[in-house]
Short mmCIF file of C-alpha atoms in Angstrom, two decimals:
data_model
loop_
_atom_site.label_atom_id
_atom_site.label_comp_id
_atom_site.label_asym_id
_atom_site.label_seq_id
_atom_site.Cartn_x
_atom_site.Cartn_y
_atom_site.Cartn_z
CA UNK A 22 175.04 4.86 24.00
CA UNK A 23 171.90 4.65 21.88
CA UNK A 24 171.72 6.17 18.43
CA UNK A 25 168.31 7.23 17.13
CA UNK A 26 168.02 7.76 13.41
CA UNK A 27 164.78 9.14 12.03
CA UNK A 28 164.50 9.10 8.26
CA UNK A 29 161.91 11.38 6.68
CA UNK A 30 161.02 10.74 3.04
CA UNK A 31 159.34 13.24 0.74
CA UNK A 32 157.13 11.16 -1.53
CA UNK A 33 155.80 14.01 -3.66
CA UNK A 34 158.84 14.13 -5.92
CA UNK A 35 159.84 17.64 -4.84
CA UNK A 36 163.26 19.15 -5.28
CA UNK A 37 165.38 21.39 -3.12
CA UNK A 38 164.96 25.04 -4.07
CA UNK A 39 167.28 26.38 -6.77
CA UNK A 40 170.15 28.58 -5.62
CA UNK A 41 172.16 31.35 -7.26
CA UNK A 42 175.49 30.47 -8.92
CA UNK A 43 177.45 31.76 -5.91
CA UNK A 44 175.25 30.07 -3.31
CA UNK A 45 175.95 26.98 -1.28
CA UNK A 46 173.44 24.15 -1.46
CA UNK A 47 171.02 24.45 1.43
CA UNK A 48 171.19 21.36 3.63
CA UNK A 49 168.46 22.67 5.85
CA UNK A 50 165.77 22.62 3.17
CA UNK A 51 164.04 19.96 5.25
CA UNK A 52 162.33 22.83 7.08
CA UNK A 53 160.52 23.65 3.85
CA UNK A 54 159.74 20.08 2.82
CA UNK A 55 156.22 18.71 3.00
CA UNK A 56 156.31 15.55 5.03
CA UNK A 57 154.31 12.58 3.81
CA UNK A 58 155.73 9.56 5.57
CA UNK A 59 157.85 8.88 8.62
CA UNK A 60 160.08 5.86 9.09
CA UNK A 61 161.91 5.33 12.34
CA UNK A 62 164.90 3.08 12.88
CA UNK A 63 166.65 2.46 16.15
CA UNK A 64 170.19 1.14 16.48
CA UNK A 65 172.51 0.80 19.44
CA UNK A 66 175.93 2.10 18.56
CA UNK A 67 178.70 4.03 20.26
CA UNK A 68 178.33 7.77 19.78
CA UNK A 69 175.89 10.57 20.32
CA UNK A 70 172.19 10.71 19.55
CA UNK A 71 171.25 11.86 16.11
CA UNK A 72 168.22 12.57 13.99
CA UNK A 73 168.55 12.38 10.23
CA UNK A 74 166.31 13.66 7.48
CA UNK A 75 166.13 13.08 3.73
CA UNK A 76 166.48 14.51 1.18
CA UNK A 77 169.89 16.09 1.85
CA UNK A 78 170.61 13.88 4.92
CA UNK A 79 170.10 16.22 7.85
CA UNK A 80 171.37 14.92 11.19
CA UNK A 81 170.90 16.23 14.72
CA UNK A 82 172.75 15.42 17.92
CA UNK A 83 172.63 16.69 21.50
CA UNK A 84 175.78 17.58 23.41
CA UNK A 85 176.07 18.83 26.96
CA UNK A 86 177.28 18.23 30.50
CA UNK A 87 175.80 14.72 30.71
CA UNK A 88 174.88 11.89 28.36
CA UNK A 89 171.30 12.08 27.15
CA UNK A 90 168.82 9.72 25.52
CA UNK A 91 166.46 10.69 22.70
CA UNK A 92 163.08 9.17 23.45
CA UNK A 93 161.06 10.39 20.46
CA UNK A 94 161.08 12.67 17.43
CA UNK A 95 157.49 13.63 16.68
CA UNK A 96 155.92 14.45 13.34
CA UNK A 97 155.39 18.06 14.46
CA UNK A 98 159.17 18.58 14.70
CA UNK A 99 159.55 18.25 18.49
CA UNK A 100 162.18 16.11 20.12
CA UNK A 101 161.76 14.39 23.50
CA UNK A 102 164.97 13.62 25.37
CA UNK A 103 165.88 12.46 28.86
CA UNK A 104 168.72 12.12 31.41
CA UNK A 105 169.32 15.89 31.34
CA UNK A 106 170.80 17.75 34.28
CA UNK A 107 168.18 20.32 35.21
CA UNK A 108 169.46 23.88 35.25
CA UNK A 109 172.20 23.30 32.68
CA UNK A 110 172.44 24.06 28.97
CA UNK A 111 172.65 21.58 26.11
CA UNK A 112 173.44 22.23 22.46
CA UNK A 113 171.69 20.66 19.49
CA UNK A 114 174.09 20.41 16.56
CA UNK A 115 173.48 19.55 12.91
CA UNK A 116 175.38 17.94 10.07
CA UNK A 117 174.47 17.13 6.49
CA UNK A 118 176.37 13.86 6.66
CA UNK A 119 178.47 11.76 8.97
CA UNK A 120 181.93 11.47 7.41
CA UNK A 121 184.04 10.35 10.35
CA UNK A 122 181.55 12.16 12.62
CA UNK A 123 182.89 15.59 11.62
CA UNK A 124 181.24 18.65 10.23
CA UNK A 125 178.92 19.30 13.16
CA UNK A 126 177.76 22.90 13.66
CA UNK A 127 175.71 24.43 16.45
CA UNK A 128 172.00 24.75 15.73
CA UNK A 129 170.42 25.90 18.99
CA UNK A 130 171.31 25.97 22.69
CA UNK A 131 168.52 24.76 24.95
CA UNK A 132 168.27 25.00 28.74
CA UNK A 133 167.27 21.78 30.50
CA UNK A 134 164.38 22.52 32.85
CA UNK A 135 163.60 18.92 33.79
CA UNK A 136 165.10 15.46 33.56
CA UNK A 137 162.83 14.83 30.55
CA UNK A 138 162.52 17.74 28.08
CA UNK A 139 160.51 18.42 24.93
CA UNK A 140 161.81 20.97 22.43
CA UNK A 141 160.66 22.11 19.01
CA UNK A 142 163.63 21.95 16.65
CA UNK A 143 161.98 22.22 13.22
CA UNK A 144 158.64 23.34 11.80
CA UNK A 145 157.60 21.47 8.69
CA UNK A 146 154.95 23.95 7.54
CA UNK A 147 156.12 27.51 8.29
CA UNK A 148 154.18 30.47 6.86
CA UNK A 149 154.94 31.11 3.20
CA UNK A 150 158.19 32.97 2.78
CA UNK A 151 159.26 32.55 6.40
CA UNK A 152 161.56 30.21 8.32
CA UNK A 153 161.35 28.79 11.82
CA UNK A 154 163.82 29.99 14.45
CA UNK A 155 163.91 27.47 17.33
CA UNK A 156 163.60 28.57 20.94
CA UNK A 157 166.77 28.61 22.98
CA UNK A 158 169.54 30.54 24.66
CA UNK A 159 172.43 32.27 22.93
CA UNK A 160 175.10 34.87 23.55
CA UNK A 161 173.96 38.29 22.36
CA UNK A 162 176.94 40.36 21.22
CA UNK A 163 180.65 39.53 21.14
CA UNK A 164 184.05 41.06 21.86
CA UNK A 165 185.83 39.88 18.70
CA UNK A 166 186.52 43.41 17.48
CA UNK A 167 186.25 45.52 20.61
CA UNK A 168 182.65 46.56 20.20
CA UNK A 169 181.89 48.67 23.27
CA UNK A 170 178.09 48.50 23.06
CA UNK A 171 177.84 44.76 22.33
CA UNK A 172 179.20 43.24 25.54
CA UNK A 173 178.19 39.55 25.50
CA UNK A 174 174.97 38.84 27.37
CA UNK A 175 173.09 35.56 27.78
CA UNK A 176 169.58 35.76 26.37
CA UNK A 177 166.70 33.33 25.92
CA UNK A 178 164.46 33.79 22.88
CA UNK A 179 161.20 31.92 22.29
CA UNK A 180 160.56 30.25 18.94
CA UNK A 181 159.37 32.54 16.16
CA UNK A 182 159.16 32.88 12.39
CA UNK A 183 161.18 35.37 10.35
CA UNK A 184 160.95 36.39 6.69
CA UNK A 185 163.47 34.44 4.63
CA UNK A 186 164.28 37.61 2.71
CA UNK A 187 164.20 41.33 3.26
CA UNK A 188 160.86 42.84 2.26
CA UNK A 189 161.08 43.45 -1.48
CA UNK A 190 159.81 46.53 -3.27
CA UNK A 191 157.21 44.35 -5.00
CA UNK A 192 155.83 42.97 -1.72
CA UNK A 193 155.92 46.42 -0.16
CA UNK A 194 153.88 47.90 -3.01
CA UNK A 195 151.30 45.12 -2.89
CA UNK A 196 150.56 45.59 0.81
CA UNK A 197 150.97 49.37 0.58
CA UNK A 198 148.28 49.54 -2.10
CA UNK A 199 145.89 47.45 0.01
CA UNK A 200 146.61 49.52 3.10
CA UNK A 201 146.09 52.83 1.34
CA UNK A 202 142.60 51.68 0.42
CA UNK A 203 141.81 50.54 3.97
CA UNK A 204 142.44 53.63 6.05
CA UNK A 205 146.21 53.54 6.43
CA UNK A 206 148.33 56.64 6.09
CA UNK A 207 152.05 56.38 5.35
CA UNK A 208 154.55 59.21 5.56
CA UNK A 209 156.75 57.72 2.84
CA UNK A 210 155.87 55.68 -0.23
CA UNK A 211 159.12 53.69 -0.20
CA UNK A 212 161.48 53.04 -3.09
CA UNK A 213 163.27 50.12 -4.70
CA UNK A 214 165.84 49.69 -7.45
CA UNK A 215 163.75 46.84 -8.89
CA UNK A 216 160.75 44.76 -7.87
CA UNK A 217 162.97 41.97 -6.51
CA UNK A 218 165.29 44.32 -4.60
CA UNK A 219 164.67 45.34 -0.98
CA UNK A 220 162.42 48.32 -0.35
CA UNK A 221 164.15 51.36 1.19
CA UNK A 222 163.60 55.11 1.75
CA UNK A 223 161.01 54.59 4.48
CA UNK A 224 161.00 55.29 8.19
CA UNK A 225 160.44 53.01 11.17
CA UNK A 226 156.81 54.09 11.60
CA UNK A 227 156.06 53.21 7.96
CA UNK A 228 157.41 49.70 8.57
CA UNK A 229 155.32 49.20 11.71
CA UNK A 230 152.12 50.34 10.00
CA UNK A 231 152.92 48.16 7.00
CA UNK A 232 153.32 45.14 9.31
CA UNK A 233 149.80 45.76 10.61
CA UNK A 234 148.42 46.09 7.09
CA UNK A 235 150.11 42.85 6.06
CA UNK A 236 148.54 41.18 9.09
CA UNK A 237 145.03 42.44 8.35
CA UNK A 238 145.32 41.57 4.68
CA UNK A 239 146.25 38.01 5.70
CA UNK A 240 143.44 37.74 8.29
CA UNK A 241 145.81 37.79 11.27
CA UNK A 242 145.56 39.75 14.51
CA UNK A 243 147.46 43.03 14.29
CA UNK A 244 150.37 43.54 16.69
CA UNK A 245 150.53 47.36 16.98
CA UNK A 246 147.84 49.62 18.47
CA UNK A 247 147.16 53.27 19.09
CA UNK A 248 145.89 52.58 22.62
CA UNK A 249 146.94 50.47 25.59
CA UNK A 250 143.66 48.53 25.53
CA UNK A 251 144.46 47.22 22.02
CA UNK A 252 141.15 48.43 20.61
CA UNK A 253 142.41 50.77 17.86
CA UNK A 254 144.81 49.33 15.32
CA UNK A 255 147.79 51.56 14.62
CA UNK A 256 147.25 52.82 11.07
CA UNK A 257 148.32 56.48 11.03
CA UNK A 258 150.56 59.09 12.67
CA UNK A 259 154.19 58.84 13.75
CA UNK A 260 153.64 58.10 17.41
CA UNK A 261 155.08 55.15 19.30
CA UNK A 262 152.52 52.32 19.19
CA UNK A 263 151.46 49.93 21.94
CA UNK A 264 152.39 46.30 21.30
CA UNK A 265 150.34 43.15 21.75
CA UNK A 266 153.24 40.71 21.91
CA UNK A 267 150.83 37.74 21.96
CA UNK A 268 149.19 38.64 18.64
CA UNK A 269 149.55 36.37 15.61
CA UNK A 270 150.36 39.06 13.06
CA UNK A 271 153.49 40.42 11.45
CA UNK A 272 155.85 42.66 13.39
CA UNK A 273 159.41 43.89 13.47
CA UNK A 274 161.82 41.49 15.17
CA UNK A 275 163.36 42.49 18.46
CA UNK A 276 167.09 43.12 18.45
CA UNK A 277 167.69 39.84 20.31
CA UNK A 278 165.52 37.92 17.84
CA UNK A 279 167.35 39.48 14.91
CA UNK A 280 170.81 38.57 16.18
CA UNK A 281 169.81 35.05 17.18
CA UNK A 282 168.39 34.51 13.70
CA UNK A 283 171.40 36.14 11.99
CA UNK A 284 173.85 33.81 13.70
CA UNK A 285 171.98 30.80 12.35
CA UNK A 286 172.93 28.68 15.36
CA UNK A 287 176.65 29.46 15.18
CA UNK A 288 178.40 30.67 18.32
CA UNK A 289 181.01 33.43 18.50
CA UNK A 290 181.38 34.06 14.76
CA UNK A 291 181.60 37.47 13.11
CA UNK A 292 179.18 36.72 10.29
CA UNK A 293 176.18 34.44 9.73
CA UNK A 294 178.47 31.84 8.11
CA UNK A 295 181.85 32.24 9.88
CA UNK A 296 184.68 34.67 10.66
CA UNK A 297 185.53 36.12 7.21
CA UNK A 298 183.55 37.83 4.46
CA UNK A 299 183.85 38.27 0.69
CA UNK A 300 181.71 39.65 -2.12
CA UNK A 301 180.58 36.11 -2.97
CA UNK A 302 178.85 35.97 0.43
CA UNK A 303 177.30 39.42 0.86
CA UNK A 304 176.68 42.81 -0.75
CA UNK A 305 178.93 45.27 1.12
CA UNK A 306 181.79 47.71 0.48
CA UNK A 307 185.12 45.88 0.42
CA UNK A 308 188.03 47.40 2.35
CA UNK A 309 190.64 44.67 2.71
CA UNK A 310 193.40 46.94 3.99
CA UNK A 311 191.29 47.95 6.96
CA UNK A 312 189.98 44.57 8.11
CA UNK A 313 191.93 41.31 8.04
CA UNK A 314 188.68 39.36 7.94
CA UNK A 315 187.57 41.10 4.72
CA UNK A 316 188.61 38.97 1.73
CA UNK A 317 187.25 41.52 -0.71
CA UNK A 318 187.70 42.53 -3.41
CA UNK A 319 187.77 46.24 -2.58
CA UNK A 320 185.11 48.78 -3.48
CA UNK A 321 181.39 48.10 -4.05
CA UNK A 322 180.29 44.57 -4.90
CA UNK A 323 181.10 44.26 -8.60
CA UNK A 324 177.94 42.26 -9.30
CA UNK A 325 175.72 45.27 -8.61
CA UNK A 326 177.69 48.41 -9.59
CA UNK A 327 175.81 49.39 -12.75
CA UNK A 328 176.28 53.11 -12.27
CA UNK A 329 172.82 53.67 -10.80
CA UNK A 330 172.68 53.95 -7.02
CA UNK A 331 171.65 52.38 -4.75
CA UNK A 332 173.77 49.31 -5.45
CA UNK A 333 171.34 46.94 -3.75
CA UNK A 334 171.11 43.30 -4.77
CA UNK A 335 168.04 41.13 -5.39
CA UNK A 336 166.63 39.77 -2.13
CA UNK A 337 167.82 36.20 -1.65
CA UNK A 338 170.75 36.45 -4.06
CA UNK A 339 173.32 35.04 -1.62
CA UNK A 340 173.48 31.71 0.20
CA UNK A 341 171.37 31.18 3.30
CA UNK A 342 172.66 30.88 6.86
CA UNK A 343 172.06 27.92 9.15
CA UNK A 344 168.39 28.79 9.65
CA UNK A 345 167.69 29.37 5.95
CA UNK A 346 167.80 33.19 6.11
CA UNK A 347 169.33 35.36 3.41
CA UNK A 348 170.85 38.85 3.46
CA UNK A 349 171.39 38.89 7.21
CA UNK A 350 174.68 40.65 6.37
CA UNK A 351 174.86 43.47 3.84
CA UNK A 352 172.44 44.73 1.15
CA UNK A 353 170.32 46.99 3.41
CA UNK A 354 170.11 47.46 7.16
CA UNK A 355 166.99 46.13 8.86
CA UNK A 356 164.89 48.10 11.35
CA UNK A 357 164.30 46.32 14.67
CA UNK A 358 161.65 47.05 17.28
CA UNK A 359 163.98 48.15 20.08
CA UNK A 360 164.99 51.59 21.16
CA UNK A 361 168.78 51.76 21.05
CA UNK A 362 170.39 51.59 24.49
CA UNK A 363 173.37 50.32 26.47
CA UNK A 364 173.96 47.80 27.87
CA UNK A 365 171.91 44.98 26.41
CA UNK A 366 168.88 43.78 28.31
CA UNK A 367 169.49 40.12 29.14
CA UNK A 368 167.10 37.49 30.37
CA UNK A 369 164.11 36.07 28.52
CA UNK A 370 162.69 37.67 25.35
CA UNK A 371 164.03 41.20 25.95
CA UNK A 372 162.28 44.03 24.11
CA UNK A 373 164.91 46.70 24.71
CA UNK A 374 164.64 49.95 26.69
CA UNK A 375 161.22 51.40 27.50
CA UNK A 376 162.11 54.74 25.91
CA UNK A 377 164.76 56.26 23.71
CA UNK A 378 165.49 58.56 20.82
CA UNK A 379 166.69 56.17 18.11
CA UNK A 380 165.60 52.69 16.98
CA UNK A 381 168.05 49.82 16.39
CA UNK A 382 169.34 48.96 12.93
CA UNK A 383 171.06 45.66 12.18
CA UNK A 384 172.84 43.85 9.37
CA UNK A 385 175.01 46.30 7.43
CA UNK A 386 174.46 47.56 3.90
CA UNK A 387 175.68 47.74 0.30
CA UNK A 388 177.62 50.95 1.00
CA UNK A 389 179.01 49.96 4.39
CA UNK A 390 182.25 48.08 5.02
CA UNK A 391 182.65 44.63 6.54
CA UNK A 392 182.73 45.95 10.09
CA UNK A 393 179.10 47.03 9.86
CA UNK A 394 177.98 43.66 8.47
CA UNK A 395 179.04 41.68 11.54
CA UNK A 396 176.36 39.87 13.57
CA UNK A 397 177.18 41.85 16.71
CA UNK A 398 177.33 45.30 15.16
CA UNK A 399 174.64 47.72 16.38
CA UNK A 400 173.56 50.82 14.54
CA UNK A 401 170.65 53.18 15.15
CA UNK A 402 168.68 56.00 13.59
CA UNK A 403 165.74 58.26 14.28
CA UNK A 404 162.50 56.35 13.68
CA UNK A 405 161.30 59.30 11.57
CA UNK A 406 164.29 59.22 9.19
CA UNK A 407 163.40 58.00 5.70
CA UNK A 408 166.30 59.62 3.85
CA UNK A 409 168.50 56.55 3.48
CA UNK A 410 168.60 54.21 0.49
CA UNK A 411 170.39 51.57 2.57
CA UNK A 412 167.74 50.83 5.22
CA UNK A 413 164.91 48.30 4.85
CA UNK A 414 163.31 45.64 7.02
CA UNK A 415 161.91 42.14 7.35
CA UNK A 416 159.00 40.80 9.40
CA UNK A 417 158.73 38.37 12.27
CA UNK A 418 155.74 36.38 13.57
CA UNK A 419 155.11 34.47 16.77
CA UNK A 420 155.29 30.71 16.62
#
């Protein structure tokens, strides 16, 4: 079986981004690396097909129901592969090294539509502060802990970008100030424990309007409108907006997008990194006697209990998941686009129910226990509720 190794060198002398003392080194920093030169080597060895990147040696391989052959890895981050069985699913896996061919983790599941397929697996120049989430199928929800409203459903999600971190109070204030001077009206001004902490104390409508303002400030096409013809940008009121899903601007992620991104390519795990949780991995309320997967310690995360609530943590404090995202478990919940409903909507790029009373919240919070921080856990709240210091958001963009 052929082995394709593609080595990408960064010739600008850059370094991998610094991490916090409790963070793991981020093998997937290749997504953020500026590419200057591409060297391709081809060898014929026993094994699966792999793509490797430097620095931090990042390998890819494809596994599935039949042996495949990688034909090309292009400079735009797309991979061309053949010998696929049409109508079946294949999994791209990654590893930071090849010690005895172990250490592989799932990266994305891709459906084979033809014998020869082309798939985007990385984006070398994502928007500033965002990461690329590759298109593919995944299982939305799980039954690990008897969650009645998260029955596993197969979903396909197109590629998109997502903010690396929760929106900080500093970023919120910057866009909020611009918006207030350009005809926007917010119901709530938002709050934050510090400039680098996530913004909170705002409702769903505030977040949607802020997404539009961020888009306009950046010269992008707004996503949300006050009319079905998309002629009046949604800037005021607390009415449900119309959505131009094809627009280039910032928006709230759908519930399916959020969970796909949170899992970081892993399948069937409780958390973005695995099946257990501890205060070195997330900002949540420890309760080890209640959950055997909570390694604690008990009570609020001791790194952030300074006697002044909320006990939020700086955005990006903890290690990233497989896609390079931080705080996908704990700190503050994140608003999603969808109305809350049961069961999940499956299929391709679901946007949730057409109507409802509450909007979906995901991710858990600093004052919630480990159960609420699981990838599959679904919460919800009135879109007009801004009374909580444990709810924030992050933005998505189309690829």
